[in-house]
């Protein structure tokens, strides 16, 4: 099946640093979702976006729905060790119930 | 607590022995879906259901069956499991399926020998 292009694939950062990752699509989406998945666990919803240009925060996390509707961005400010995990995006287009998932960004935080 | 519950969390079985993975949600969601997650392939949709008695194939439905007799339950059935169905499986639900975020269960790790 189709996957969204997500970058970077992995990141190693120092505690306290900010993190940015993004997802791009060749299709226009109406909904963007961002998830975090820890080893052996199910994906946990972080942020949902429904409108082009929308900027939404959840604590230290901020996500944006790109104005072209073909991309989305997730930022994590002042990273902490418990931010470790795999972050992935999901997008849904017009008139479909199907979500397309990103390839994931593996984040490691060095204390 | 609002949640999607899958059982079992871990399952080891042999080729050809029928099995069922259960999924239940307590959020009164209309839409439910099954995914498998494999390294390098990400999440792929197996089947989904828009509502009771309404199911449809996802991207990788071969070898799987589902049923939706009640709104809260959406079991995944493997009639004759094969080793290529060894994977991590997730059930997910959402309020309507469209413009509505997916909530995932904790996963079922299946090994078929």
CSV table of N, CA and C in Angstrom, one decimal, chain A residues 1-3 30-31 33 35 37 40-43 45 48 50 88 92-99 101, chain B residues 9 31 35 37 40-45 50 59 88 90 96-106:
chain,number,residue,atom,x,y,z
A,1,UNK,N,0.8,-1.2,0.0
A,1,UNK,CA,0.0,0.0,0.0
A,1,UNK,C,0.9,1.3,0.0
A,2,UNK,N,0.2,2.4,-0.2
A,2,UNK,CA,0.9,3.7,-0.3
A,2,UNK,C,1.4,4.1,1.1
A,3,UNK,N,2.5,4.7,1.1
A,3,UNK,CA,3.0,5.3,2.4
A,3,UNK,C,3.4,6.7,2.2
A,30,UNK,N,-7.3,16.0,3.8
A,30,UNK,CA,-8.2,16.8,4.6
A,30,UNK,C,-7.9,16.6,6.1
A,31,UNK,N,-7.2,15.6,6.4
A,31,UNK,CA,-6.9,15.3,7.8
A,31,UNK,C,-5.5,14.8,8.0
A,33,UNK,N,-2.9,13.3,11.1
A,33,UNK,CA,-2.8,12.9,12.4
A,33,UNK,C,-1.3,12.6,12.7
A,35,UNK,N,1.2,10.5,15.6
A,35,UNK,CA,1.2,9.5,16.6
A,35,UNK,C,2.6,9.3,17.1
A,37,UNK,N,4.7,6.0,19.0
A,37,UNK,CA,4.6,4.5,19.3
A,37,UNK,C,5.9,4.2,20.0
A,40,UNK,N,6.6,-2.3,21.6
A,40,UNK,CA,5.6,-3.2,22.1
A,40,UNK,C,4.3,-2.6,22.4
A,41,UNK,N,4.1,-1.3,22.1
A,41,UNK,CA,2.8,-0.7,22.4
A,41,UNK,C,2.1,-0.2,21.1
A,42,UNK,N,0.8,0.1,21.3
A,42,UNK,CA,0.1,0.7,20.2
A,42,UNK,C,0.4,2.2,20.0
A,43,UNK,N,0.1,2.7,18.8
A,43,UNK,CA,0.3,4.1,18.5
A,43,UNK,C,-0.6,4.9,19.4
A,45,UNK,N,-2.3,8.7,19.8
A,45,UNK,CA,-2.6,9.9,19.1
A,45,UNK,C,-2.0,11.1,19.9
A,48,UNK,N,-4.3,16.0,16.2
A,48,UNK,CA,-5.1,15.9,15.0
A,48,UNK,C,-5.3,17.2,14.3
A,50,UNK,N,-7.2,19.4,11.0
A,50,UNK,CA,-8.3,19.3,10.1
A,50,UNK,C,-8.4,20.4,9.0
A,88,UNK,N,5.0,8.9,13.9
A,88,UNK,CA,4.5,8.8,12.5
A,88,UNK,C,3.3,9.6,12.3
A,92,UNK,N,-5.5,11.6,5.6
A,92,UNK,CA,-6.7,11.1,4.9
A,92,UNK,C,-7.2,12.1,3.9
A,93,UNK,N,-7.5,11.6,2.7
A,93,UNK,CA,-7.9,12.4,1.6
A,93,UNK,C,-9.4,12.6,1.6
A,94,UNK,N,-9.8,13.4,0.6
A,94,UNK,CA,-11.3,13.7,0.5
A,94,UNK,C,-12.0,12.5,0.0
A,95,UNK,N,-13.2,12.2,0.6
A,95,UNK,CA,-14.1,11.2,0.1
A,95,UNK,C,-13.6,9.7,0.4
A,96,UNK,N,-12.6,9.6,1.2
A,96,UNK,CA,-12.1,8.2,1.5
A,96,UNK,C,-12.0,8.0,3.0
A,97,UNK,N,-12.3,6.8,3.5
A,97,UNK,CA,-12.1,6.5,4.9
A,97,UNK,C,-10.7,6.0,5.2
A,98,UNK,N,-9.9,5.8,4.2
A,98,UNK,CA,-8.6,5.2,4.3
A,98,UNK,C,-7.6,6.2,4.8
A,99,UNK,N,-6.8,5.9,5.8
A,99,UNK,CA,-5.7,6.6,6.3
A,99,UNK,C,-4.4,6.1,5.6
A,101,UNK,N,-0.3,6.0,6.1
A,101,UNK,CA,0.6,6.2,7.2
A,101,UNK,C,2.0,6.6,6.7
B,9,UNK,N,-2.4,-10.4,23.8
B,9,UNK,CA,-1.2,-9.6,23.4
B,9,UNK,C,-0.2,-10.3,22.6
B,31,UNK,N,-16.7,3.3,13.3
B,31,UNK,CA,-15.7,2.8,12.4
B,31,UNK,C,-14.6,2.0,13.2
B,35,UNK,N,-5.1,-3.5,11.3
B,35,UNK,CA,-3.8,-3.2,10.6
B,35,UNK,C,-2.8,-4.3,11.0
B,37,UNK,N,1.5,-4.5,11.1
B,37,UNK,CA,2.7,-3.6,11.1
B,37,UNK,C,3.9,-4.5,10.9
B,40,UNK,N,9.7,-2.0,7.9
B,40,UNK,CA,10.0,-1.5,6.6
B,40,UNK,C,8.7,-1.3,5.7
B,41,UNK,N,7.6,-1.8,6.2
B,41,UNK,CA,6.4,-1.7,5.4
B,41,UNK,C,5.3,-0.9,6.1
B,42,UNK,N,5.6,-0.5,7.4
B,42,UNK,CA,4.6,0.4,8.1
B,42,UNK,C,3.3,-0.3,8.4
B,43,UNK,N,2.3,0.5,8.6
B,43,UNK,CA,1.0,0.0,8.9
B,43,UNK,C,0.2,-0.2,7.6
B,44,UNK,N,-0.3,-1.4,7.5
B,44,UNK,CA,-1.1,-1.7,6.3
B,44,UNK,C,-2.5,-2.2,6.7
B,45,UNK,N,-3.5,-1.7,6.1
B,45,UNK,CA,-4.9,-2.0,6.5
B,45,UNK,C,-5.3,-3.4,6.0
B,50,UNK,N,-17.5,0.0,8.6
B,50,UNK,CA,-18.1,1.3,8.8
B,50,UNK,C,-19.2,1.3,9.9
B,59,UNK,N,-6.0,-3.1,2.3
B,59,UNK,CA,-4.9,-3.3,1.3
B,59,UNK,C,-4.4,-4.8,1.2
B,88,UNK,N,2.8,-7.9,13.8
B,88,UNK,CA,2.2,-7.2,14.9
B,88,UNK,C,0.9,-6.6,14.4
B,90,UNK,N,-2.8,-4.5,14.9
B,90,UNK,CA,-3.4,-3.5,15.6
B,90,UNK,C,-4.9,-3.3,15.2
B,96,UNK,N,-16.4,8.2,13.3
B,96,UNK,CA,-17.1,8.1,12.1
B,96,UNK,C,-16.3,7.5,10.9
B,97,UNK,N,-15.0,7.5,11.1
B,97,UNK,CA,-14.1,7.0,10.0
B,97,UNK,C,-13.6,8.1,9.1
B,98,UNK,N,-14.3,9.1,9.0
B,98,UNK,CA,-13.9,10.2,8.1
B,98,UNK,C,-13.8,11.5,8.9
B,99,UNK,N,-12.6,12.1,8.7
B,99,UNK,CA,-12.2,13.3,9.5
B,99,UNK,C,-12.3,13.1,11.0
B,100,UNK,N,-12.0,11.9,11.4
B,100,UNK,CA,-12.1,11.5,12.8
B,100,UNK,C,-10.9,10.6,13.1
B,101,UNK,N,-10.2,11.0,14.2
B,101,UNK,CA,-8.9,10.3,14.5
B,101,UNK,C,-9.1,8.9,14.9
B,102,UNK,N,-8.1,8.1,14.5
B,102,UNK,CA,-8.1,6.7,14.9
B,102,UNK,C,-7.4,6.5,16.2
B,103,UNK,N,-8.1,5.6,17.0
B,103,UNK,CA,-7.5,5.2,18.3
B,103,UNK,C,-7.1,3.8,18.3
B,104,UNK,N,-5.9,3.5,18.6
B,104,UNK,CA,-5.4,2.1,18.5
B,104,UNK,C,-5.4,1.3,19.7
B,105,UNK,N,-5.5,0.0,19.6
B,105,UNK,CA,-5.3,-0.9,20.7
B,105,UNK,C,-3.8,-1.1,20.9
B,106,UNK,N,-3.5,-1.9,21.9
B,106,UNK,CA,-2.1,-2.1,22.3
B,106,UNK,C,-1.3,-3.2,21.4
